[in-house]
mmCIF file of C-alpha atoms and ligand atoms in Angstrom:
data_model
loop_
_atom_site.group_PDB
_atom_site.id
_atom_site.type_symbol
_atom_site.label_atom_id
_atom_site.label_comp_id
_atom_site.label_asym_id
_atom_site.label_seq_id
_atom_site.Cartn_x
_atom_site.Cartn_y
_atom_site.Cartn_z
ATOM 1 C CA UNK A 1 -20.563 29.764 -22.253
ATOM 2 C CA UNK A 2 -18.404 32.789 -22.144
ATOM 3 C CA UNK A 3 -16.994 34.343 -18.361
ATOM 4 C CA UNK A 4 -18.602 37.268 -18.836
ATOM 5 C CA UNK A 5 -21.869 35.821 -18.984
ATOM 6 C CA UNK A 6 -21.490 33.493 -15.893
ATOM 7 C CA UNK A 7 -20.645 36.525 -13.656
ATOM 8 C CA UNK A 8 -23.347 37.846 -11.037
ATOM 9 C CA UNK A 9 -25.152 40.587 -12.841
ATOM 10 C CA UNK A 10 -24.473 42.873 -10.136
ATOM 11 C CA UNK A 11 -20.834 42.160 -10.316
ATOM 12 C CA UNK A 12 -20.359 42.473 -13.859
ATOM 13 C CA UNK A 13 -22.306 45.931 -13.505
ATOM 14 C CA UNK A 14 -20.511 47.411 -10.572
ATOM 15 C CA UNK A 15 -17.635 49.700 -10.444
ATOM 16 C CA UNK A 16 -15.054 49.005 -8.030
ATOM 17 C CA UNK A 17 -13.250 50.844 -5.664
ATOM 18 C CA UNK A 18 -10.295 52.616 -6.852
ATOM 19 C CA UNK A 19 -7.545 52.931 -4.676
ATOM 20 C CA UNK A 20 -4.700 55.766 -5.181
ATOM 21 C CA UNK A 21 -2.510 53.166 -5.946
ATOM 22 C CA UNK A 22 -4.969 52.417 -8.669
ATOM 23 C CA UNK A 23 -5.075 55.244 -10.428
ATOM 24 C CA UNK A 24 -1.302 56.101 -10.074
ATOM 25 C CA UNK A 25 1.274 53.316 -10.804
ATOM 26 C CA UNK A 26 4.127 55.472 -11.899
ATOM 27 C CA UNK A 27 7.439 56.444 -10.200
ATOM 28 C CA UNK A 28 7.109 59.858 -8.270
ATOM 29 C CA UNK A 29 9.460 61.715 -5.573
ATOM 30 C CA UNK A 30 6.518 63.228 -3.381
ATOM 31 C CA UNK A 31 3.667 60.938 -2.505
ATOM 32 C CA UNK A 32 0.879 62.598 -1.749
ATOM 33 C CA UNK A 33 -2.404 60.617 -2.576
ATOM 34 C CA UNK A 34 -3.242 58.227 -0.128
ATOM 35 C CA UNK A 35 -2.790 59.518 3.383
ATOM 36 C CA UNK A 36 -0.191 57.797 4.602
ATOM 37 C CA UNK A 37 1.898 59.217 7.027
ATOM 38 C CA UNK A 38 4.783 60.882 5.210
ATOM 39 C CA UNK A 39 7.596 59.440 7.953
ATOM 40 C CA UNK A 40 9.607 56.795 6.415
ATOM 41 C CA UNK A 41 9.576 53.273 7.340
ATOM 42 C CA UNK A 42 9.586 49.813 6.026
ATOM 43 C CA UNK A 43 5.850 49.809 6.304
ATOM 44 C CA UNK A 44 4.395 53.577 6.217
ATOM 45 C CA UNK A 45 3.123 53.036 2.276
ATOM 46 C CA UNK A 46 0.411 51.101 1.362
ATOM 47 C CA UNK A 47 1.364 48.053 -0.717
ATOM 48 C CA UNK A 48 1.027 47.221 -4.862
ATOM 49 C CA UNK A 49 -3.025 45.841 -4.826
ATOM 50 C CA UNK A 50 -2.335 43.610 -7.873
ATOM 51 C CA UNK A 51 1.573 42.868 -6.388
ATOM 52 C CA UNK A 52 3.193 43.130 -9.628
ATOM 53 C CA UNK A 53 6.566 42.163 -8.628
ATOM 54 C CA UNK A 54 5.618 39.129 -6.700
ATOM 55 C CA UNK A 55 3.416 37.989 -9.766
ATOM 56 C CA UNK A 56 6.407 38.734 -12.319
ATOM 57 C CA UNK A 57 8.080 36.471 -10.133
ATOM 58 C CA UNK A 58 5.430 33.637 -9.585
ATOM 59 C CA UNK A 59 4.876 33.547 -13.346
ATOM 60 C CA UNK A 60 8.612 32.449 -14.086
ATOM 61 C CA UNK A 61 8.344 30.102 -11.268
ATOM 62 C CA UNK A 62 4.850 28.366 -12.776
ATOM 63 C CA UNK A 63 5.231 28.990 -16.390
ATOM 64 C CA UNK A 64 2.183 31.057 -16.636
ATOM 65 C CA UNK A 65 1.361 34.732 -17.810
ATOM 66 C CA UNK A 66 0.937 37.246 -14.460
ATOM 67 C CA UNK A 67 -2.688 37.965 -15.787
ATOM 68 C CA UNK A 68 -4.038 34.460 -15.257
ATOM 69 C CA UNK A 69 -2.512 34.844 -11.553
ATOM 70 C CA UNK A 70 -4.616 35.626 -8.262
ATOM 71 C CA UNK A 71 -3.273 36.139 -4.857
ATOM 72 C CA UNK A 72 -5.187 35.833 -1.825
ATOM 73 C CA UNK A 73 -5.081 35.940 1.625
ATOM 74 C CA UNK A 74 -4.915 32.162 1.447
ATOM 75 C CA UNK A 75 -6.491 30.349 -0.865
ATOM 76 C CA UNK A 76 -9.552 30.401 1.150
ATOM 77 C CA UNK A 77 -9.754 33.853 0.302
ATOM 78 C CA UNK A 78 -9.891 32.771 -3.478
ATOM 79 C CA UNK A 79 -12.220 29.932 -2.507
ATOM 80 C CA UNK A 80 -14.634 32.749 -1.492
ATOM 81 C CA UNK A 81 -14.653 35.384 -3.781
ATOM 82 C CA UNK A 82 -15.515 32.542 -6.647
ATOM 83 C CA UNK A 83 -18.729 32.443 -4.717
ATOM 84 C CA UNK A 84 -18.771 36.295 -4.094
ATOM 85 C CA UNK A 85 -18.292 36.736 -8.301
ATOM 86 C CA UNK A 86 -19.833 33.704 -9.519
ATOM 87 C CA UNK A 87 -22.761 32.698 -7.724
ATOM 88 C CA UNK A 88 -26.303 34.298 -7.121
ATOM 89 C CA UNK A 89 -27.002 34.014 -3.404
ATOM 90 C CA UNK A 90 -30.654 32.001 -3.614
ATOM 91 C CA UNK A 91 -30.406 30.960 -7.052
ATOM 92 C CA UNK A 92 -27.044 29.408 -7.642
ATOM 93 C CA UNK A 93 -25.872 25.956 -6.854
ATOM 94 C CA UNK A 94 -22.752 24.194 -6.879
ATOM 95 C CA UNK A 95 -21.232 20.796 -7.003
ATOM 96 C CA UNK A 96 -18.985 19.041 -4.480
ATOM 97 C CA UNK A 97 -17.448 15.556 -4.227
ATOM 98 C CA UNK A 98 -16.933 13.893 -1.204
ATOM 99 C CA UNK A 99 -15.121 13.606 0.915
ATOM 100 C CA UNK A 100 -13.564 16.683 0.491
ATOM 101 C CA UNK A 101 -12.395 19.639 1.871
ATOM 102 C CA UNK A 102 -14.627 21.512 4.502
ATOM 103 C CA UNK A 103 -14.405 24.848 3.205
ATOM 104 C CA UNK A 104 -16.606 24.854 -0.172
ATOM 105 C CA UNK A 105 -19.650 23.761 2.277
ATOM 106 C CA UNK A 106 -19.155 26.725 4.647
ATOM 107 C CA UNK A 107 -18.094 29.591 1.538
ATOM 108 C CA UNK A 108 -21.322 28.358 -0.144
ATOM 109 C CA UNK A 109 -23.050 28.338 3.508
ATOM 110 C CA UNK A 110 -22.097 32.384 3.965
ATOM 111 C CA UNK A 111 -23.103 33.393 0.496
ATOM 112 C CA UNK A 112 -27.021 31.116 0.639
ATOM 113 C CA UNK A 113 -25.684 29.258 -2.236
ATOM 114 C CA UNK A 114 -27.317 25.591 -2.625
ATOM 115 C CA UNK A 115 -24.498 22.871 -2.318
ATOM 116 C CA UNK A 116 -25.714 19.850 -4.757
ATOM 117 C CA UNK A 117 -23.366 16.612 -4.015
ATOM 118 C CA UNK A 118 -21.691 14.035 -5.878
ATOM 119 C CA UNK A 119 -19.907 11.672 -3.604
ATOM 120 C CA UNK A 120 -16.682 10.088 -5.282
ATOM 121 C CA UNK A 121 -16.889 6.457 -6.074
ATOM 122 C CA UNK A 122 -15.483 3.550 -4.104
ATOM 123 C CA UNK A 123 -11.974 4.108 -5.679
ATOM 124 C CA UNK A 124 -11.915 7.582 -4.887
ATOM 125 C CA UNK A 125 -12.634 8.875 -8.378
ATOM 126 C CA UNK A 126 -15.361 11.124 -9.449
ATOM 127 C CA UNK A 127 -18.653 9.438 -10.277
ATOM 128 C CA UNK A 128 -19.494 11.720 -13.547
ATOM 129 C CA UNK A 129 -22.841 10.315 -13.958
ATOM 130 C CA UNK A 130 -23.946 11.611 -10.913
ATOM 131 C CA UNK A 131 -22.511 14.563 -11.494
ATOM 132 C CA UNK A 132 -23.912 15.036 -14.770
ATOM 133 C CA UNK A 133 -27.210 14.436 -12.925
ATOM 134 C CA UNK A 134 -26.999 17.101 -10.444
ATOM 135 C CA UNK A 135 -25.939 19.736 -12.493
ATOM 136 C CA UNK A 136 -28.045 22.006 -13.732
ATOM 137 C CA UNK A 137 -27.930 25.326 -15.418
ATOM 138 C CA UNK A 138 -28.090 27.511 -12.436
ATOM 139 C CA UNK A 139 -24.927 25.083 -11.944
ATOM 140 C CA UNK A 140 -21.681 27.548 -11.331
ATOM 141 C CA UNK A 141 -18.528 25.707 -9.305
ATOM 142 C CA UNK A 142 -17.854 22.461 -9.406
ATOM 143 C CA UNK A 143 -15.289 21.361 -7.305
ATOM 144 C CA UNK A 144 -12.351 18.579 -7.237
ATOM 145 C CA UNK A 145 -9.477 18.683 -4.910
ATOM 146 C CA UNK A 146 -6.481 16.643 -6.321
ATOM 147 C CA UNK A 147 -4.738 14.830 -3.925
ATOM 148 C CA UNK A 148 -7.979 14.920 -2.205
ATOM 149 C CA UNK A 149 -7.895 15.737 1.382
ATOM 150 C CA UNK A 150 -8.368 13.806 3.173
ATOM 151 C CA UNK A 151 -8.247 10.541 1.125
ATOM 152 C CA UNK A 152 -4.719 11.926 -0.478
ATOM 153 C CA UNK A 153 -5.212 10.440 -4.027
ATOM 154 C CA UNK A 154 -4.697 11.941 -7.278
ATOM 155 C CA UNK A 155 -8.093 12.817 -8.862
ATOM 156 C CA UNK A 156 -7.490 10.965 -13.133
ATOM 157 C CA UNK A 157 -6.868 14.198 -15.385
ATOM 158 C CA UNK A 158 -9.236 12.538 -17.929
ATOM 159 C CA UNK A 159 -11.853 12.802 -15.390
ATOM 160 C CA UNK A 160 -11.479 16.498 -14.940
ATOM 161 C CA UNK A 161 -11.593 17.366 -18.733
ATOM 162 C CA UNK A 162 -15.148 15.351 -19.090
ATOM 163 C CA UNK A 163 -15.988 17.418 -16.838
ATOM 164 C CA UNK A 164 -14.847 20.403 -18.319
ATOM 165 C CA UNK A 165 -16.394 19.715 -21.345
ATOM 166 C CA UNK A 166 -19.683 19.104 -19.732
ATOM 167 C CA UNK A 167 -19.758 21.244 -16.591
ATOM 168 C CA UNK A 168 -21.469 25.019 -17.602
ATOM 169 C CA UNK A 169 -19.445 26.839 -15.101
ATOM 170 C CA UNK A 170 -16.160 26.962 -13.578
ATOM 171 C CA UNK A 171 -14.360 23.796 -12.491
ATOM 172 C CA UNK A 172 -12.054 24.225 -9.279
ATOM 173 C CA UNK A 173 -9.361 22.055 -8.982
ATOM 174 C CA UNK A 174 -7.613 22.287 -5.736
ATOM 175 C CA UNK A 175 -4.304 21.920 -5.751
ATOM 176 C CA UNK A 176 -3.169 22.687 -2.109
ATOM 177 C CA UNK A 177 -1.386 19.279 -1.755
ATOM 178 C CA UNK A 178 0.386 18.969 -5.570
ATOM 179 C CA UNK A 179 3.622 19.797 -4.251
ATOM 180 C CA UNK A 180 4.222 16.230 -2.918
ATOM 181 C CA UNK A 181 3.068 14.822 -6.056
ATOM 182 C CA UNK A 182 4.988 16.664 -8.636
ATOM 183 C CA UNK A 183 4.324 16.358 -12.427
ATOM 184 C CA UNK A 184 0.332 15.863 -11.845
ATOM 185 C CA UNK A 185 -0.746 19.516 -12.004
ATOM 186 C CA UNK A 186 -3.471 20.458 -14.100
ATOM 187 C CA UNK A 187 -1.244 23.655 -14.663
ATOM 188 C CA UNK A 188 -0.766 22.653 -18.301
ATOM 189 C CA UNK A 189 -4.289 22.181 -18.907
ATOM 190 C CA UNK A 190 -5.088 26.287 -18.454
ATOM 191 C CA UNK A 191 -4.167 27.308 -21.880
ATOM 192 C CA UNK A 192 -6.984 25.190 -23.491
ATOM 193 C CA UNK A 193 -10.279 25.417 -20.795
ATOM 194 C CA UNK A 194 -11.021 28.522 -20.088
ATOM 195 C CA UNK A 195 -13.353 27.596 -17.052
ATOM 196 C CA UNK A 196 -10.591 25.542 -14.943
ATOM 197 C CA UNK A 197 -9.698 27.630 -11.998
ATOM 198 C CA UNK A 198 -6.629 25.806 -10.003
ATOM 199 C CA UNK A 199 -6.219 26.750 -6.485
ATOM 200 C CA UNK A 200 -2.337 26.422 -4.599
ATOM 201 C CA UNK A 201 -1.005 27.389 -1.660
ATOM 202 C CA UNK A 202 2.001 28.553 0.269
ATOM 203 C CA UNK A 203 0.696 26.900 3.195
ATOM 204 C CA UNK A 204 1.578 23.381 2.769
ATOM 205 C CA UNK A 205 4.758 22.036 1.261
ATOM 206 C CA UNK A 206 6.409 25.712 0.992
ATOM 207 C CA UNK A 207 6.319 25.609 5.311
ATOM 208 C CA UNK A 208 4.026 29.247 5.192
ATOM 209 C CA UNK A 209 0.749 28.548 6.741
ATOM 210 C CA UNK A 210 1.395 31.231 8.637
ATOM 211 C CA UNK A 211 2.004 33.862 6.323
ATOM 212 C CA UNK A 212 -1.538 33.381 4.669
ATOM 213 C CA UNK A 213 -1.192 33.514 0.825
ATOM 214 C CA UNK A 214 -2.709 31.326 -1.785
ATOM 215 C CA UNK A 215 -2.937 31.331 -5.510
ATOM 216 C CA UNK A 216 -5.927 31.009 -7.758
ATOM 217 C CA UNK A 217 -4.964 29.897 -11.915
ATOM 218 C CA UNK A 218 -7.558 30.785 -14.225
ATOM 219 C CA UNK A 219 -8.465 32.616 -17.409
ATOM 220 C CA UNK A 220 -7.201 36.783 -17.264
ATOM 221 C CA UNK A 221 -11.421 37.389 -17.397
ATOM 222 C CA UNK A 222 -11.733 35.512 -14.115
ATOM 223 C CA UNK A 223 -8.394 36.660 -12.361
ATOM 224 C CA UNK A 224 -10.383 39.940 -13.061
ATOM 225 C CA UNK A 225 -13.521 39.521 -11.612
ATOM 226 C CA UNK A 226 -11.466 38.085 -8.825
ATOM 227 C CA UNK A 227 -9.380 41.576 -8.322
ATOM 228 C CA UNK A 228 -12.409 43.659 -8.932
ATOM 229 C CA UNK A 229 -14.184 42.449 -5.616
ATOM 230 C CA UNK A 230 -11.113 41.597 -3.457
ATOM 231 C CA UNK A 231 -10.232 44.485 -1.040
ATOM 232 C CA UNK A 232 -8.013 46.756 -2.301
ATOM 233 C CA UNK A 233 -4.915 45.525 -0.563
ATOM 234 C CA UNK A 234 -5.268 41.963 0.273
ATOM 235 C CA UNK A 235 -1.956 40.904 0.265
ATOM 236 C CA UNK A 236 0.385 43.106 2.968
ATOM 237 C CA UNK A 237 3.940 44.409 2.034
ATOM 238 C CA UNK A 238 5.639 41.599 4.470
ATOM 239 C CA UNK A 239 3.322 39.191 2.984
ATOM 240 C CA UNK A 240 4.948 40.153 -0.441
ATOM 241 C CA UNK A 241 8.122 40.539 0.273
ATOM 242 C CA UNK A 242 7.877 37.018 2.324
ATOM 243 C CA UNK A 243 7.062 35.383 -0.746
ATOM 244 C CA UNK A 244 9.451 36.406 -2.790
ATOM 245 C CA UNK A 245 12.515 35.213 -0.295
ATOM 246 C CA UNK A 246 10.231 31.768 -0.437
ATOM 247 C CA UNK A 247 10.363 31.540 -4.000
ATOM 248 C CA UNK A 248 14.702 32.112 -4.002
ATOM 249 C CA UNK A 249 14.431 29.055 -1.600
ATOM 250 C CA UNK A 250 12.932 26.433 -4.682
ATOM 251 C CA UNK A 251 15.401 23.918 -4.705
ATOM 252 C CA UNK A 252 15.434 23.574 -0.488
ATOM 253 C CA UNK A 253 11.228 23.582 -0.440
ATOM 254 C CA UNK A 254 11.668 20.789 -3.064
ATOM 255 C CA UNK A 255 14.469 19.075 -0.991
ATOM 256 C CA UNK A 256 12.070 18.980 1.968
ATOM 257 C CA UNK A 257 8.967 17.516 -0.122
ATOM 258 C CA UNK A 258 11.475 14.825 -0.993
ATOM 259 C CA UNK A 259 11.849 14.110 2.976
ATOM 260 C CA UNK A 260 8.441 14.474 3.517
ATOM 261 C CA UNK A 261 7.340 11.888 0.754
ATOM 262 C CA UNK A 262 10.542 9.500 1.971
ATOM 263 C CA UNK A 263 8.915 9.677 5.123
ATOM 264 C CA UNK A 264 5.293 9.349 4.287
ATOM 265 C CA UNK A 265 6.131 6.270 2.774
ATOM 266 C CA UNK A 266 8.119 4.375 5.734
ATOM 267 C CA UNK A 267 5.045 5.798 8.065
ATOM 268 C CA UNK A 268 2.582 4.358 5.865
ATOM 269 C CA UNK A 269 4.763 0.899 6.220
ATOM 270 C CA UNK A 270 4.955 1.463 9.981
ATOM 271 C CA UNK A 271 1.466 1.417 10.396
ATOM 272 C CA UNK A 272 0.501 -1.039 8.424
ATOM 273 C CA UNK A 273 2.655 -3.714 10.906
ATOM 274 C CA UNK A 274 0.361 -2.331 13.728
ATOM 275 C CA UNK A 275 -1.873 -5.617 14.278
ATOM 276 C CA UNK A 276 -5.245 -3.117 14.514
ATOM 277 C CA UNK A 277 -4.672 -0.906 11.401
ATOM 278 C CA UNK A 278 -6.453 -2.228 8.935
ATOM 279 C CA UNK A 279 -5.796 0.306 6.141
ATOM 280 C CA UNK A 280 -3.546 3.175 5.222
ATOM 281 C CA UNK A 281 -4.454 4.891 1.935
ATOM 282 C CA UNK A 282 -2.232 5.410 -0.339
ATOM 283 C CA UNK A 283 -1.226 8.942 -0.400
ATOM 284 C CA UNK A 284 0.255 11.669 -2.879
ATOM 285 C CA UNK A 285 0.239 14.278 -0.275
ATOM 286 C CA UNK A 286 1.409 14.950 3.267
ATOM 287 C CA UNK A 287 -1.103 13.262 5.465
ATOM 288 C CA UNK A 288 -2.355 9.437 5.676
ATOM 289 C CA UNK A 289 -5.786 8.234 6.095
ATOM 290 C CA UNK A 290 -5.989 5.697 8.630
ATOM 291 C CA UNK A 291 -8.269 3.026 9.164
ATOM 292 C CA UNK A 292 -8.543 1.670 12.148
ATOM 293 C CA UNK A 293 -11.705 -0.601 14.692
ATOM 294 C CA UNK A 294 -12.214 2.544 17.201
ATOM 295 C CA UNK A 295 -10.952 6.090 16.090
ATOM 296 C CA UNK A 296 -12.841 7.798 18.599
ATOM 297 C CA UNK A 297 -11.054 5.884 21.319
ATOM 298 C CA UNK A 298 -7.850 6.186 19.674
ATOM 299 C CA UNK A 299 -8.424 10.146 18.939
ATOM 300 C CA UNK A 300 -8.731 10.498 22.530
ATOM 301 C CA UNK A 301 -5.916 7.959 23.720
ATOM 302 C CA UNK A 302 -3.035 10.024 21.480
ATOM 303 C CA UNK A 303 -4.700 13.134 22.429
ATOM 304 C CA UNK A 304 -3.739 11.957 25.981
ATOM 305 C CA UNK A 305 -0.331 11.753 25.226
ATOM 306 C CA UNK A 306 -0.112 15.145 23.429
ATOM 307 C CA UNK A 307 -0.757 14.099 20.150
ATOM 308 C CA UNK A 308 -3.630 15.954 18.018
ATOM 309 C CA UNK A 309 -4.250 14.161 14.914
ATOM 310 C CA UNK A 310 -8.051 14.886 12.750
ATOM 311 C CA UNK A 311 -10.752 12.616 13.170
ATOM 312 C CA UNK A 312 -12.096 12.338 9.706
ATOM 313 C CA UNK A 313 -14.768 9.213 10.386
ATOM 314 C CA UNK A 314 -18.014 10.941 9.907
ATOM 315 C CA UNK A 315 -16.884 11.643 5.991
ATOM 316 C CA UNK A 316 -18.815 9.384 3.787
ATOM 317 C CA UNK A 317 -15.984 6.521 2.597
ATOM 318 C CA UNK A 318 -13.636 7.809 5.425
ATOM 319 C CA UNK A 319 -15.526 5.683 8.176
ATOM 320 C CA UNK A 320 -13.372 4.809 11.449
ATOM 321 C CA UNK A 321 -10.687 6.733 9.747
ATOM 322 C CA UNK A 322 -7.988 9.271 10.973
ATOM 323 C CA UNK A 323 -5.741 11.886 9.164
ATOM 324 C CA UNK A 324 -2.477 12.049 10.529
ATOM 325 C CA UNK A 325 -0.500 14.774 8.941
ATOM 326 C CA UNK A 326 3.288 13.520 8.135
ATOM 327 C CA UNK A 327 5.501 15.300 11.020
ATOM 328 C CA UNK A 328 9.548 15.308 11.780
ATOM 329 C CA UNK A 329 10.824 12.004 12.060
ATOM 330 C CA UNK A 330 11.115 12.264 15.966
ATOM 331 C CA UNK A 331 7.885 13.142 15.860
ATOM 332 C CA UNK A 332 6.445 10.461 13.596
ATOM 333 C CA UNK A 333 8.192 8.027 15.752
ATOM 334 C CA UNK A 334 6.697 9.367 19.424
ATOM 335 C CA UNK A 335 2.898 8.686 17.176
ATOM 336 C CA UNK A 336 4.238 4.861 16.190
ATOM 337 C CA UNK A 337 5.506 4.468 20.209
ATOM 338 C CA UNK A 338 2.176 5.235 21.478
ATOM 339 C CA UNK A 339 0.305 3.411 18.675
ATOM 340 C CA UNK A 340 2.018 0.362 19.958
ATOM 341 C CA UNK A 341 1.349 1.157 23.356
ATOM 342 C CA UNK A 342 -2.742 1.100 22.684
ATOM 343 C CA UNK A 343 -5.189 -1.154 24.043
ATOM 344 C CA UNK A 344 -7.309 -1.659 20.853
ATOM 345 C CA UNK A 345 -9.122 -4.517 22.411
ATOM 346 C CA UNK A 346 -10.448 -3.197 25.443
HETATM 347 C C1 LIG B 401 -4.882 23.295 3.477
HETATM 348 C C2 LIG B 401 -5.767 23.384 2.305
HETATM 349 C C3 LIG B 401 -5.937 24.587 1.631
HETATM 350 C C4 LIG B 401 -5.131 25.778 2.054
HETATM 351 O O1 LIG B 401 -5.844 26.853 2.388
HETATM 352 P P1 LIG B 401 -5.075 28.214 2.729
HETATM 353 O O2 LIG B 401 -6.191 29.151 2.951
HETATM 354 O O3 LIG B 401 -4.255 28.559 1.505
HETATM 355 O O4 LIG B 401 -4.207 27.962 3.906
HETATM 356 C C5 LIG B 401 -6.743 24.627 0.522
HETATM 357 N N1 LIG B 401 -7.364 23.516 0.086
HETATM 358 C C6 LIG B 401 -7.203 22.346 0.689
HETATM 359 C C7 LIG B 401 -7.848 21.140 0.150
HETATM 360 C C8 LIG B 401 -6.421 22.248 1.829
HETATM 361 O O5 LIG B 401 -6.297 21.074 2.462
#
């Protein structure tokens, strides 16, 4: 199955907007084109729609080519416009595994697009019979999140090419959380499947939730159906120029991952000597799923003492669990204080 064919008709068909920075790319002295106001300041031009420099930049960092690059306004924004290019509202279904992340339910929710699922097996990995049984040909994301949030594992590579090979559309693996587990991106995997799409984030281990900016990997034909329907300038000059400074700051983001992993690990232990807990999962991110007799009650106890952690119990396999994301030290050791401080038994 070629790209081009699993586009939306409409899509493929339409012609996008062209902005002026579009049409002229060049070096001038005068600009005169867009209707910007002519008084200088850091922000008084619009910014590059396909930020050039940024991707020039994120393409030495990642070892891939700029065109298989997509930057959105997180990678929800990415997570949408799949649906937006890919997916014929009414007609269209595609395939989720969870527990997963919330946001493929809602993105297919807003576009009418039927959401077929395949929970993952007891051990957390994907159970490709079923789904090779609920995909059909009007079958056009399938989705895997690896670590998986919120159970935190690594989803097996092998896993992901069968389904490659057997999957008609595109296969999203979501890579928000591969930071903390370096060495088990599917990065490597792009040159030879044309329908992976990875997803990746600034929001987690680089510290930039705030700043809003997320990558999608993928084949230079989907990249461009991806820039055809974004809005023209998706990604704002601070937002670019914010990235960049990131990216000069490798070696300290991967200093802090270290930390966070050190200290995922002696949390994980920490919990585990808490007489109610009766499991942590093991985690290559940086959160831990928590098992415990009572997480409503607990939810509510630690919220009590000012601390919010994500009640995660309705997921299917994630019963009486909670996700607490790995903090500070101090911080991690306030949660343990009034974890010990709990009346489980009442
Ligand atoms: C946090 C998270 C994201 C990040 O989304 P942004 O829009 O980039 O902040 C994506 N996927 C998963 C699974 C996440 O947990």
């Amino acid at each position: 199955m070629k790209i081009r064919q699993l586009l939306r008709k409409n899509i493929a068909a339409m012609e996008p907007y062209s902005s002026a920075r579009d049409e002229f790319t060049g070096k001038a002295s005068i600009y005169l084109d867009a209707n910007e106001n002519p008084r200088p300041s850091d922000l008084n031009r619009y910014p590059d729609p396909l930020q050039r420099i940024l991707k020039t930049e994120l393409s030495q960092v990642f070892g891939i080519k700029s065109e298989r690059i997509f930057l959105g306004n997180g990678s929800d924004e990415a997570i949408d416009l799949l649906f937006r290019a890919f997916c014929e509202p009414r007609q269209d279904d595609i395939i989720i595994q969870p527990p997963t992340y919330g946001m493929y339910k809602v993105a297919a929710a807003i576009q009418d697009i039927e959401v077929k699922e395949a929970p993952l097996k007891p051990n957390l990995q994907p159970d490709l019979y079923s789904v090779r049984k609920r995909t059909g040909p009007n079958s056009k994301l399938l989705f895997l999140c690896s670590p998986n949030n919120p159970t935190g594992n690594l989803i097996n590579k092998q896993a992901i090419k069968e389904c490659l090979d057997y999957f008609p559309g595109l296969v999203v693996v979501d890579e928000a959380y591969i930071d903390f587990s370096p060495g088990n991106s599917c990065v490597d995997m792009l040159e030879n499947f044309d329908r992976l799409v990875i997803l990746r984030t600034f929001s987690k281990a680089w510290g930039l939730a705030g700043l809003r900016l997320g990558m999608a990997f993928a084949h230079p034909e989907v990249i461009a159906a991806l820039n055809k329907i974004k809005a023209p300038y998706n990604i704002s000059q601070p937002t670019q120029k914010r990235a960049l400074q990131a990216l000069e700051g490798i070696a300290e983001m991967k200093r802090q991952v270290e930390a966070s992993i050190r200290e995922r690990e002696k949390l994980s232990k920490d919990l585990l000597a808490l007489p109610y807990v009766h499991e942590v999962f093991p985690s290559e991110a940086n959160f831990l799923l928590v098992r415990v007799p009572t997480p409503q009650k607990l939810y509510h106890y630690l919220l009590q003492k000012g601390i919010v952690v994500r009640d995660r119990s309705r997921l299917p396999r994630c019963e009486n669990c909670l996700r607490f994301t790995v903090g500070l030290p101090s911080e991690n050791q306030k949660l343990l204080a009034a974890m010990w401080d709990f009346k489980f038994k009442e």
